[in-house]
PDB file of C-alpha atoms and ligand atoms in Angstrom:
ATOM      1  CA  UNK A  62      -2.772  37.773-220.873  1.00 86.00           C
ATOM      2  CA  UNK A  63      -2.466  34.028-218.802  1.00 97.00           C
ATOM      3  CA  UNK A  64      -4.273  35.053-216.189  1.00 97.00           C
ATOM      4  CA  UNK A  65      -6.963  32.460-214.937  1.00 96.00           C
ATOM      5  CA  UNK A  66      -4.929  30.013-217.253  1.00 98.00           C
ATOM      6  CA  UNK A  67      -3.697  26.289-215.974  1.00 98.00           C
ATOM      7  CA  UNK A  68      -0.334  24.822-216.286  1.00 99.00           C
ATOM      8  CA  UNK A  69       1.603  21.987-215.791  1.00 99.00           C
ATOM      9  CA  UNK A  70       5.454  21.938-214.742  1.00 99.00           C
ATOM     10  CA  UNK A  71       7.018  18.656-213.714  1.00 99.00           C
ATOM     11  CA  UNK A  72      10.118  18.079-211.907  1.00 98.00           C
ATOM     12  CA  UNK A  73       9.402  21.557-210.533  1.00 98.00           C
ATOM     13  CA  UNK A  74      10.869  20.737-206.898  1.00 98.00           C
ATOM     14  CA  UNK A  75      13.792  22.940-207.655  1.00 98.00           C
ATOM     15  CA  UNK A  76      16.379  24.089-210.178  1.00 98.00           C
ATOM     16  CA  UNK A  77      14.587  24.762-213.877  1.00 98.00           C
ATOM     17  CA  UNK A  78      11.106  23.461-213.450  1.00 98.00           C
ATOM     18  CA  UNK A  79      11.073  25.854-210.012  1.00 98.00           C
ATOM     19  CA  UNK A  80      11.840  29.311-211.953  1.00 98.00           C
ATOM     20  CA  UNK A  81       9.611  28.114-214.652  1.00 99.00           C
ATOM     21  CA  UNK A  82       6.324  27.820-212.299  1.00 99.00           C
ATOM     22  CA  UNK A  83       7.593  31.007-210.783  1.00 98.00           C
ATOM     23  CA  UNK A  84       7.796  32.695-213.826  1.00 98.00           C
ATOM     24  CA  UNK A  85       4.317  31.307-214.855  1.00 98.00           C
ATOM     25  CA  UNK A  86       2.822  32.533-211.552  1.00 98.00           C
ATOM     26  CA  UNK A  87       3.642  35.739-211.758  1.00 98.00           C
ATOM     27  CA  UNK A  88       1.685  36.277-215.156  1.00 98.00           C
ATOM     28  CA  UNK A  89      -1.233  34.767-213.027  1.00 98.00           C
ATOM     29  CA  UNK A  90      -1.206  30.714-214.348  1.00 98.00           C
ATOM     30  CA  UNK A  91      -2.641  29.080-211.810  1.00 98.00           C
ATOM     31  CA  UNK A  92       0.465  26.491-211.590  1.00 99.00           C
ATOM     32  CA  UNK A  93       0.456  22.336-210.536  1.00 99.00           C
ATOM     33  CA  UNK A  94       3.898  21.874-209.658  1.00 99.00           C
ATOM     34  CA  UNK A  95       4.932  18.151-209.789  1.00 98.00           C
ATOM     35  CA  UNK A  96       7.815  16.199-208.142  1.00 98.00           C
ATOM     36  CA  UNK A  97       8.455  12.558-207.438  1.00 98.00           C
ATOM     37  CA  UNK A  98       7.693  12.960-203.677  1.00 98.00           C
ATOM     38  CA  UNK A  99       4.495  14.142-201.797  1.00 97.00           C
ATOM     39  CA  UNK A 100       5.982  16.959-200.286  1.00 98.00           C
ATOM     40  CA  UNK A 101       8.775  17.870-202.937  1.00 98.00           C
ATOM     41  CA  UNK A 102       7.156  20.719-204.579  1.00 98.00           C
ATOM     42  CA  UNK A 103       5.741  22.178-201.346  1.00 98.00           C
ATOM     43  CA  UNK A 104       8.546  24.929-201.538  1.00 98.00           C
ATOM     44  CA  UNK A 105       8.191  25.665-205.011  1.00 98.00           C
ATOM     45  CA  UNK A 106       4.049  25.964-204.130  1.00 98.00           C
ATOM     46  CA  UNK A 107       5.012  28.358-201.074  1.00 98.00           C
ATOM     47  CA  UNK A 108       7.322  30.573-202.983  1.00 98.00           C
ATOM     48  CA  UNK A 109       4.599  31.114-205.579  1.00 98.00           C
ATOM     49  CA  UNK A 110       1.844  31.843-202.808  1.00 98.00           C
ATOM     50  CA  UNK A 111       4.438  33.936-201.009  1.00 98.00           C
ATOM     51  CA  UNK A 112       4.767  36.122-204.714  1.00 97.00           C
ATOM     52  CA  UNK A 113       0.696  36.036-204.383  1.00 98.00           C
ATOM     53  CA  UNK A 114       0.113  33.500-206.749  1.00 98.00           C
ATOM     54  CA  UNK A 115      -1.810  30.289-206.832  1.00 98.00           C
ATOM     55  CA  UNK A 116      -0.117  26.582-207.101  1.00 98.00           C
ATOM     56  CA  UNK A 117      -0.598  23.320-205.777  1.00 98.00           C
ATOM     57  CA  UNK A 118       2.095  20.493-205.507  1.00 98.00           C
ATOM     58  CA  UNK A 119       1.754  17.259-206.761  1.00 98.00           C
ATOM     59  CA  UNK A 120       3.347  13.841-206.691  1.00 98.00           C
ATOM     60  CA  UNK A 121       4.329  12.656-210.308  1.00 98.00           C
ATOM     61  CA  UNK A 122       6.634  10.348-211.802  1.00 98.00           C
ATOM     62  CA  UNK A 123       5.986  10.421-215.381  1.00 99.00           C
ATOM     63  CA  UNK A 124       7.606   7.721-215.939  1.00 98.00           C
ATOM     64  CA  UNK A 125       4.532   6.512-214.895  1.00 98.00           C
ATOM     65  CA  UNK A 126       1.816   6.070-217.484  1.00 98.00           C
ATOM     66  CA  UNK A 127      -0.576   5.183-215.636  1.00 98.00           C
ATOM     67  CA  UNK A 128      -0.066   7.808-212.700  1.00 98.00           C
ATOM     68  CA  UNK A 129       0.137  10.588-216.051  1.00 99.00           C
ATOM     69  CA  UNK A 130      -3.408   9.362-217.240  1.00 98.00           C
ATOM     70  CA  UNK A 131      -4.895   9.420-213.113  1.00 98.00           C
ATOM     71  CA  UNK A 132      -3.597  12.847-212.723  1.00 98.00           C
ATOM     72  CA  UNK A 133      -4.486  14.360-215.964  1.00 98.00           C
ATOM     73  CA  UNK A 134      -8.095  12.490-215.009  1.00 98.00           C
ATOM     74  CA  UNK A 135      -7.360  14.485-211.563  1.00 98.00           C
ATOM     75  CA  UNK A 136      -6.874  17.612-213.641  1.00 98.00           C
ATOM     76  CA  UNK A 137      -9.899  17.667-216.151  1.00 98.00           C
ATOM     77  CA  UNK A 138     -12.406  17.181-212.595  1.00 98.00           C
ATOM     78  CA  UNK A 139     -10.730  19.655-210.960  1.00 98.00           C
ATOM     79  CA  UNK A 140      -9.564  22.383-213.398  1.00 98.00           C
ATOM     80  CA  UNK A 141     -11.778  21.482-216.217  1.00 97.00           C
ATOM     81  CA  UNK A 142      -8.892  22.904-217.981  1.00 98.00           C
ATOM     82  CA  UNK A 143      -5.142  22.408-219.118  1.00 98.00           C
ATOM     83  CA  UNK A 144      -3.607  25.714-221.311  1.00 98.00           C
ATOM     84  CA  UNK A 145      -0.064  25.028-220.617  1.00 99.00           C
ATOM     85  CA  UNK A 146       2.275  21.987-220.328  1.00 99.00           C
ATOM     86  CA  UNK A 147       6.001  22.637-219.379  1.00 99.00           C
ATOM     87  CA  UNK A 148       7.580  18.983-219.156  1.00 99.00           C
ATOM     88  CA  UNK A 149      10.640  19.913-218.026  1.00 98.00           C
ATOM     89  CA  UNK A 150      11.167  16.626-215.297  1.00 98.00           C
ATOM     90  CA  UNK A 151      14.826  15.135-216.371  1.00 98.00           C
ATOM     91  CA  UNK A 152      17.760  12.978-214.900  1.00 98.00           C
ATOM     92  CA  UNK A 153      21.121  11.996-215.737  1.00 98.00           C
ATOM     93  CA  UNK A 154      22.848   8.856-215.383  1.00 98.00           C
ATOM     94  CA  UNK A 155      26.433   9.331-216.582  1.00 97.00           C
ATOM     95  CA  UNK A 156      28.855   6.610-217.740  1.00 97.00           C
ATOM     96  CA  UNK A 157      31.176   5.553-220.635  1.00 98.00           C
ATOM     97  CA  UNK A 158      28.635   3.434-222.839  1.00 98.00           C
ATOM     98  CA  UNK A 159      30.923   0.374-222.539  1.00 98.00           C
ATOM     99  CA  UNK A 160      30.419   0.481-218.928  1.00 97.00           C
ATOM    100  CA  UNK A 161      26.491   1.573-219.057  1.00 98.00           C
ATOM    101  CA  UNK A 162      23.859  -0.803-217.466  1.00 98.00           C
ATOM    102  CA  UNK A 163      20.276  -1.522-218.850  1.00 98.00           C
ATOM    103  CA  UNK A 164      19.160  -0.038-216.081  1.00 98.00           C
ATOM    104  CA  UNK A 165      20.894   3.295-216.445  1.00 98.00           C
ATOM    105  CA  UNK A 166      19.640   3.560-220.062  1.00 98.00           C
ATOM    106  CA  UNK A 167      16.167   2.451-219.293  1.00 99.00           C
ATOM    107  CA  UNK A 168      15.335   4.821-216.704  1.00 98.00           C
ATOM    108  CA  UNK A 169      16.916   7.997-218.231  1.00 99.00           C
ATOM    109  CA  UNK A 170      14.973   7.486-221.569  1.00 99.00           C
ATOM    110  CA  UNK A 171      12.192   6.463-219.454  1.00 99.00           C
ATOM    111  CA  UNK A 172      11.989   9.751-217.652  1.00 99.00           C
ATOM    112  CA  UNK A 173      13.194  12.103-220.294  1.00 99.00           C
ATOM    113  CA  UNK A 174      11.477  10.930-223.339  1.00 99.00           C
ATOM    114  CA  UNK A 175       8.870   8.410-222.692  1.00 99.00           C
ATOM    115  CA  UNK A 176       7.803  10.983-219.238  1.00 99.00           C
ATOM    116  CA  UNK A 177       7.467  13.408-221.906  1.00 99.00           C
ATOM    117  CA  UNK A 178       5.705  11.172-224.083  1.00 99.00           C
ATOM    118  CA  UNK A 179       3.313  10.689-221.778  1.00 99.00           C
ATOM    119  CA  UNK A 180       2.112  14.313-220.450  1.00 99.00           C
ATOM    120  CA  UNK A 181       1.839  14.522-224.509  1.00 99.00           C
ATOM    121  CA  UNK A 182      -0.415  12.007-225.078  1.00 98.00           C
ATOM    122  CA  UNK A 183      -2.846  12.585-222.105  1.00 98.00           C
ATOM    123  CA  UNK A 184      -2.264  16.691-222.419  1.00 98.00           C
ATOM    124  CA  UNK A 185      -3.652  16.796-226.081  1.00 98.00           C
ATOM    125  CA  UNK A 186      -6.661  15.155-225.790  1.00 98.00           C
ATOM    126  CA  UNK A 187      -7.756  18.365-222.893  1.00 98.00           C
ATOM    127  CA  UNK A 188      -5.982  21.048-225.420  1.00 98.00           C
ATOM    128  CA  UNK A 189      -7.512  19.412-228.572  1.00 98.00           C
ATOM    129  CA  UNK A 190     -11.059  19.671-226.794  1.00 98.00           C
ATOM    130  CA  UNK A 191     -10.536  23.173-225.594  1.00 98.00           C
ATOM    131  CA  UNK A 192      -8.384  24.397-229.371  1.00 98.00           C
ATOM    132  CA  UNK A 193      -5.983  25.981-227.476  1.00 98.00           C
ATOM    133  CA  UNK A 194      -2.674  24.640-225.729  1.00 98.00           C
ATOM    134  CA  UNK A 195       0.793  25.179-225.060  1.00 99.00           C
ATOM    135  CA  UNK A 196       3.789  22.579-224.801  1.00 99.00           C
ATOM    136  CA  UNK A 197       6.795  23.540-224.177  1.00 99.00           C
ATOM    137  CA  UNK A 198      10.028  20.300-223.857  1.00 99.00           C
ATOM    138  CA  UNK A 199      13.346  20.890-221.791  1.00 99.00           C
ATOM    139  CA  UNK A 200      15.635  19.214-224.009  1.00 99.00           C
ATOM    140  CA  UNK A 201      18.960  20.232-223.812  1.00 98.00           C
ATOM    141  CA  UNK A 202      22.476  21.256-225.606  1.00 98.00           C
ATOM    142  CA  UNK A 203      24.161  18.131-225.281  1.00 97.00           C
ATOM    143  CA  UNK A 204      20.874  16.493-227.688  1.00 98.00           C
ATOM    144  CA  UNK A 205      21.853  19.179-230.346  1.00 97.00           C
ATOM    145  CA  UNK A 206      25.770  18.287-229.911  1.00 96.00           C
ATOM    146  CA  UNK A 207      26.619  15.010-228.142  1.00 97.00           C
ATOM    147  CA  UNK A 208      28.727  14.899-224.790  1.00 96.00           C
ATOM    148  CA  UNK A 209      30.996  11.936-223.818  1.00 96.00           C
ATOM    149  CA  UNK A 210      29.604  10.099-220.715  1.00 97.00           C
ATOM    150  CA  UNK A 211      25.991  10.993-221.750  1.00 98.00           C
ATOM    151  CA  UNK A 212      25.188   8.600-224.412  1.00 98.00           C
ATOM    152  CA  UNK A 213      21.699   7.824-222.861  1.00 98.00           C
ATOM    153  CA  UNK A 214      20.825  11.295-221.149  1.00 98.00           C
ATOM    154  CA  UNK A 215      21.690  12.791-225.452  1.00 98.00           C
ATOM    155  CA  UNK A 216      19.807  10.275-226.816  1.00 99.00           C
ATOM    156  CA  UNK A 217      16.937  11.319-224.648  1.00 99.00           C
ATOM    157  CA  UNK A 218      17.371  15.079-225.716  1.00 98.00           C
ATOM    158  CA  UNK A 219      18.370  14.770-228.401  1.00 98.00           C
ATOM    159  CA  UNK A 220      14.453  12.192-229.169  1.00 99.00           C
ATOM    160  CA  UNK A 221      12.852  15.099-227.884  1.00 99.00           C
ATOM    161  CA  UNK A 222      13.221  17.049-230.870  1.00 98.00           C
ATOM    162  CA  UNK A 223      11.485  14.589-232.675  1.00 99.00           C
ATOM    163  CA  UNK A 224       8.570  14.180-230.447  1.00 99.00           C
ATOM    164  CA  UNK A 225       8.488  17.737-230.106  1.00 99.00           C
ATOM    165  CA  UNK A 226       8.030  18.024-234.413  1.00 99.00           C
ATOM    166  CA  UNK A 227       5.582  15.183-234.461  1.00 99.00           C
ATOM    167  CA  UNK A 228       3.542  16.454-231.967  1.00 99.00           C
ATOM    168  CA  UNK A 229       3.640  20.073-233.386  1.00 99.00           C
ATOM    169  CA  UNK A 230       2.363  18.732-237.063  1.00 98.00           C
ATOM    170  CA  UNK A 231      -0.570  16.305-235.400  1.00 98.00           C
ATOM    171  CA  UNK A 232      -1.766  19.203-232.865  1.00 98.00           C
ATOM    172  CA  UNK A 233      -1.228  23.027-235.282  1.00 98.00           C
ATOM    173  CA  UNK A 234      -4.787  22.984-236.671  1.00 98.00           C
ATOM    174  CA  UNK A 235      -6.081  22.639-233.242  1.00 98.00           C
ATOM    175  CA  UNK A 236      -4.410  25.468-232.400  1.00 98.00           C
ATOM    176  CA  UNK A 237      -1.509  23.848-230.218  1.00 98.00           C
ATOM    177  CA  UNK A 238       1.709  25.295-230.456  1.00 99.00           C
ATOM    178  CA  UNK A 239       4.568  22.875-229.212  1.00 99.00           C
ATOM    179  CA  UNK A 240       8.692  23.811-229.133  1.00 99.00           C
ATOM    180  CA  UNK A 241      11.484  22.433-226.967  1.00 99.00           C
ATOM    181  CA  UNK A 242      13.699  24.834-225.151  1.00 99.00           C
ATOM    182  CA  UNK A 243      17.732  23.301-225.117  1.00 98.00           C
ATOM    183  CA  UNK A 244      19.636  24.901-222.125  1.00 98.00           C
ATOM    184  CA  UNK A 245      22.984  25.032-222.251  1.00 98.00           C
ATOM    185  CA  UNK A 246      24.701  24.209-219.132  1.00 97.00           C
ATOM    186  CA  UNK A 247      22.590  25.794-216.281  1.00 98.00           C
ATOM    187  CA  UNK A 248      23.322  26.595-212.206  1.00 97.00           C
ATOM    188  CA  UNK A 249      21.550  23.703-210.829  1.00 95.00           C
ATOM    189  CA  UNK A 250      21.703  20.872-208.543  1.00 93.00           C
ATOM    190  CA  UNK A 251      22.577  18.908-211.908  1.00 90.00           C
ATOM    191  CA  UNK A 252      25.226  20.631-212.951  1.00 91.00           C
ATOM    192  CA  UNK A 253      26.863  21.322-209.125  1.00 90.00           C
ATOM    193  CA  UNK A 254      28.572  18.020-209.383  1.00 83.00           C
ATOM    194  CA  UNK A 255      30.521  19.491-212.291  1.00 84.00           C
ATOM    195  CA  UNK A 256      34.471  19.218-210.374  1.00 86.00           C
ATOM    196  CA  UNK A 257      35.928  22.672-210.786  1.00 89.00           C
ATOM    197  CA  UNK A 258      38.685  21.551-213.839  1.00 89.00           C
ATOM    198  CA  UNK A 259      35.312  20.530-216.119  1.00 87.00           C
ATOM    199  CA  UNK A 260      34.026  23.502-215.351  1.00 90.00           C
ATOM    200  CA  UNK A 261      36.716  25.440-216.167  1.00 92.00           C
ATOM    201  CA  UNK A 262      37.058  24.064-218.897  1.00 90.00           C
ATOM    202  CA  UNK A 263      33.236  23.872-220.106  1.00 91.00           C
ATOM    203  CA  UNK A 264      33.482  27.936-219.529  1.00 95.00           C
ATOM    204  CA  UNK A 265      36.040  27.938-222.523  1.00 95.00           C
ATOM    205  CA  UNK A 266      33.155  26.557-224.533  1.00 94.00           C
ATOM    206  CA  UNK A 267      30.980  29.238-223.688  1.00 97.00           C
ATOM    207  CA  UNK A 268      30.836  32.889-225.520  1.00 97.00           C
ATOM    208  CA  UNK A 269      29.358  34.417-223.051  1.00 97.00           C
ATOM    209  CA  UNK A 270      31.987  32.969-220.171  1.00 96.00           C
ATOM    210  CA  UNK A 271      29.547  32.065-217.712  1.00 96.00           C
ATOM    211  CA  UNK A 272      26.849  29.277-217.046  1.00 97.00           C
ATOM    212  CA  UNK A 273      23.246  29.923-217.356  1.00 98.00           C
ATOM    213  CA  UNK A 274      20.486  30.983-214.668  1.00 98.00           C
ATOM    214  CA  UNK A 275      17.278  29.106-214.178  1.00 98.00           C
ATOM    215  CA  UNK A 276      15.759  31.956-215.007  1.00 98.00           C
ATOM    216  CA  UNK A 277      17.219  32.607-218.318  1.00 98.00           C
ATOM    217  CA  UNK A 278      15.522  29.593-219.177  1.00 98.00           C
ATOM    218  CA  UNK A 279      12.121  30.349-217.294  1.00 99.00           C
ATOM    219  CA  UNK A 280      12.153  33.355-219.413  1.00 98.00           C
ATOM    220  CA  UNK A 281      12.373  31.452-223.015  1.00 98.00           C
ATOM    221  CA  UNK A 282       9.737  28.873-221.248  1.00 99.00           C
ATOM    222  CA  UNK A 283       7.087  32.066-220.202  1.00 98.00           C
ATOM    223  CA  UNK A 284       8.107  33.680-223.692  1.00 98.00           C
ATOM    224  CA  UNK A 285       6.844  30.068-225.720  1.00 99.00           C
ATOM    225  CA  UNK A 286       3.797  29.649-224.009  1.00 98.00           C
ATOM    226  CA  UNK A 287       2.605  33.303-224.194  1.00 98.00           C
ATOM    227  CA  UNK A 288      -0.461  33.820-226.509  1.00 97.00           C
ATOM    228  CA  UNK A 289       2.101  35.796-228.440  1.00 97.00           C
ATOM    229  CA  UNK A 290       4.076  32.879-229.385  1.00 98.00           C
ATOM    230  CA  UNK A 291       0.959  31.752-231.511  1.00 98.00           C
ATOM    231  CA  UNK A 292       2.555  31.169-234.542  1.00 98.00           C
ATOM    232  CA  UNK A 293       6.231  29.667-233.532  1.00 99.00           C
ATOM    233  CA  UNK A 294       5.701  25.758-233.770  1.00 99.00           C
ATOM    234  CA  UNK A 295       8.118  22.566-234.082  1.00 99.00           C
ATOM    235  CA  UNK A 296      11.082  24.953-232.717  1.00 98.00           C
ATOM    236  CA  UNK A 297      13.808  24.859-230.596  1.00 98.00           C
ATOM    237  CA  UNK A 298      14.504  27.479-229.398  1.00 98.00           C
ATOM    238  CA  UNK A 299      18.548  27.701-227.446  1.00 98.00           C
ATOM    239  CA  UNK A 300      19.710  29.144-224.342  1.00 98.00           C
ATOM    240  CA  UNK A 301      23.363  28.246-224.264  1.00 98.00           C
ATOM    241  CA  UNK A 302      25.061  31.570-224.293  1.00 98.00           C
ATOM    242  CA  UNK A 303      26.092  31.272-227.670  1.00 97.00           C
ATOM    243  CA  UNK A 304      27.901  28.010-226.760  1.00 96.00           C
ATOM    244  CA  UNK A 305      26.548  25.731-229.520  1.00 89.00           C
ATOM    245  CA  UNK A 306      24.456  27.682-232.695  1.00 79.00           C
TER     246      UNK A 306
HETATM  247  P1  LIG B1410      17.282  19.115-211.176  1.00 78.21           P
HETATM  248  O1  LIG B1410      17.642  20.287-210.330  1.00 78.21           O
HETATM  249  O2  LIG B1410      18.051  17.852-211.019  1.00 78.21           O
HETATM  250  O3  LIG B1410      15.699  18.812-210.977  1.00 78.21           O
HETATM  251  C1  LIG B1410      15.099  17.736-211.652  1.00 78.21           C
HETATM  252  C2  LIG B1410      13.617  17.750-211.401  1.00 78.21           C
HETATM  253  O4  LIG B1410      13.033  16.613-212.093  1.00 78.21           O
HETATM  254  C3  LIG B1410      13.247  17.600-209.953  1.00 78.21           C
HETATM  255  O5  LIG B1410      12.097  18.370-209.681  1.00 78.21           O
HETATM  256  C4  LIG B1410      12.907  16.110-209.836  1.00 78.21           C
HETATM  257  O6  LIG B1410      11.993  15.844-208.794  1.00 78.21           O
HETATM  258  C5  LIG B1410      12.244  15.880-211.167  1.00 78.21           C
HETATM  259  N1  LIG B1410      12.209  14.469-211.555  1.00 78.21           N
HETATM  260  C6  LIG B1410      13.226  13.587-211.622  1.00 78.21           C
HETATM  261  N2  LIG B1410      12.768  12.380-212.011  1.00 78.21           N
HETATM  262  C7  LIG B1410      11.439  12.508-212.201  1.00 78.21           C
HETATM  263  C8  LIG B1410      10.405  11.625-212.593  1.00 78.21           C
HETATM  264  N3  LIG B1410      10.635  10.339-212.893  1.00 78.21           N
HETATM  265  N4  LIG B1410       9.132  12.090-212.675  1.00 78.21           N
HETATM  266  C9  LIG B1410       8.871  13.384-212.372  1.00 78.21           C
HETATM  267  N5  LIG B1410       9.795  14.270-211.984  1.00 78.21           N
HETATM  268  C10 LIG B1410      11.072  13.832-211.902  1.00 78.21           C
HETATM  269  O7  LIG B1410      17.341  19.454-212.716  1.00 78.21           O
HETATM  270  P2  LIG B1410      17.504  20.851-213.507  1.00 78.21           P
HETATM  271  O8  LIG B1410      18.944  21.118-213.672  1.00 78.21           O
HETATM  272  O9  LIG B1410      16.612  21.880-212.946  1.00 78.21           O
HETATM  273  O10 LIG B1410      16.971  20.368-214.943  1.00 78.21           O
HETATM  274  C11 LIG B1410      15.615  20.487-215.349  1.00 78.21           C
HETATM  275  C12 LIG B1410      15.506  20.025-216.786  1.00 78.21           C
HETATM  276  O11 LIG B1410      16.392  20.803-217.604  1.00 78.21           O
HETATM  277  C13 LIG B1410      15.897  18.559-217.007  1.00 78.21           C
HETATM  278  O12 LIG B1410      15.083  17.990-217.992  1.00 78.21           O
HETATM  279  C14 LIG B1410      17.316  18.671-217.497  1.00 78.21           C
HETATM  280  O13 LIG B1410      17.682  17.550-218.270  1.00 78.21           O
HETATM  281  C15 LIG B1410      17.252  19.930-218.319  1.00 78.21           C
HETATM  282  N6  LIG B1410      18.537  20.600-218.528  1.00 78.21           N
HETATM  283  C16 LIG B1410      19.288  20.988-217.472  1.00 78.21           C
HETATM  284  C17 LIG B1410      20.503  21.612-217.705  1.00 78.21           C
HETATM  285  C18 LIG B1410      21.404  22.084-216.597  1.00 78.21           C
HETATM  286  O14 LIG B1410      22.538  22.486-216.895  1.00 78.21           O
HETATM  287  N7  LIG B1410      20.980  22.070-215.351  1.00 78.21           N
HETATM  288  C19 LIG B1410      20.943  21.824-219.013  1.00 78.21           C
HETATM  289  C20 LIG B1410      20.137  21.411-220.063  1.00 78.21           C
HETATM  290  C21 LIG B1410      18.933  20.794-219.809  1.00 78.21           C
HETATM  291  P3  LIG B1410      12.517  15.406-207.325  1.00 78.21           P
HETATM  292  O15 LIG B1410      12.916  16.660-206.619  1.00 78.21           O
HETATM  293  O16 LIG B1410      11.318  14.748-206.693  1.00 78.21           O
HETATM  294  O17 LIG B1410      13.653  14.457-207.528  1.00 78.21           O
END
């Protein structure tokens, strides 16, 4: 049902946004695979050829607004087409707030929100043409619930809710669906810094005793941006293992 479709995954170097364009590929999306270096995606882009898909990596920060608006440009030339838009490109930047720099506020919400703010903004205006899109935001648990350390990285999930409602009520009568996904905590590079006592004791705080795949999420992502997910809108949808409902 995707097949011939176009879709773009940022921060899909490794960890979430990899499984997602993965996950994509194999229903046939054509996938453009973003990370913040030239080459970062190229593994993500060989995996998905490997699978016999099609991909092609780009360089993104989308932090950037005016990098978003050249590639999107890049993207109407080439593709003449945008269907799907996964912004799932995130960082952390941990500290007590008392102790938190500018700096470490600025570039988290920068990344996580205002990024996302920005695929938005140039993403609609292709999907609005075309009366069809999909948007799917990687917010996260910690947004719904709050985590000590992670004032700035929550207040960025936690925004994305918002953004993710606002956009859903401008875009549903053009026939754009958008939802956030909020993973609990997930195997990644992000979380592998966890030291073994928080994890321990994050594992209490999980019903289902274990952390979460990338692909458990990819799967909630590919689910969302199916044609079948038509009429689900303004939702987030949670893949925590029952750790926060
Ligand atoms: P990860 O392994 O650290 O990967 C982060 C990805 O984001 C990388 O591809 C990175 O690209 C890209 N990125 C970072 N800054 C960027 C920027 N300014 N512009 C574009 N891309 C940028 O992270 P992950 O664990 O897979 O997490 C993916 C998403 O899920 C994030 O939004 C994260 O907040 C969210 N999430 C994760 C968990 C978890 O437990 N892991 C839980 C809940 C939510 P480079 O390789 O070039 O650096």
């Amino acid at each position: 049902m995707m097949k011939g479709q176009v879709a773009l995954v940022t921060g899909a170097s490794r960890g979430i946004g990899q499984a997602i364009s993965l996950k994509l590929a194999s229903e046939g999306v054509f996938v453009i695979a973003t990370a913040t270096t030239d080459t970062g995606a190229n593994a993500t882009v060989a995996a998905i050829l490997a699978q016999g898909g099609a991909a092609q990596a780009v360089r993104l920060d989308v932090a950037d607004s005016a990098a978003v608006e050249a590639l999107f440009k890049k993207i109407a030339a080439e593709h003449g087409r945008l269907d799907i838009l996964v912004n799932n490109a995130g960082i952390t930047k941990d500290g007590l707030m008392m102790r938190m720099k500018d700096s470490d506020w600025d570039s988290v919400l920068d990344t996580n929100l205002k990024g996302t703010f920005n695929c938005m903004r140039e993403a609609s205006k292709l999907m609005t043409k075309a009366r069809y899109g999909r948007v799917v935001n990687i917010s996260s648990v910690v947004g719904e619930m709050g985590n000590p350390g992670q004032a700035n990285y929550c207040a960025s999930k936690a925004g994305l809710f918002g953004l993710t409602k606002s956009a859903a009520r401008e875009l549903a009568k053009r026939n754009i669906t958008v939802n956030a996904v909020a993973p609990g905590f997930i195997e990644t590079d992000m979380t592998a810094a966890l030291p073994e006592k928080g994890r321990e004791a994050l594992l209490q705080n999980i019903p289902m005793e274990r952390l979460g795949s990338a692909d458990d999420v990819a799967y909630a992502v590919g689910f969302l941006v199916s044609p079948q997910a038509a009429y689900i809108t303004g939702q987030v949808l949670s893949v925590n293992g029952g750790m926060y409902m």
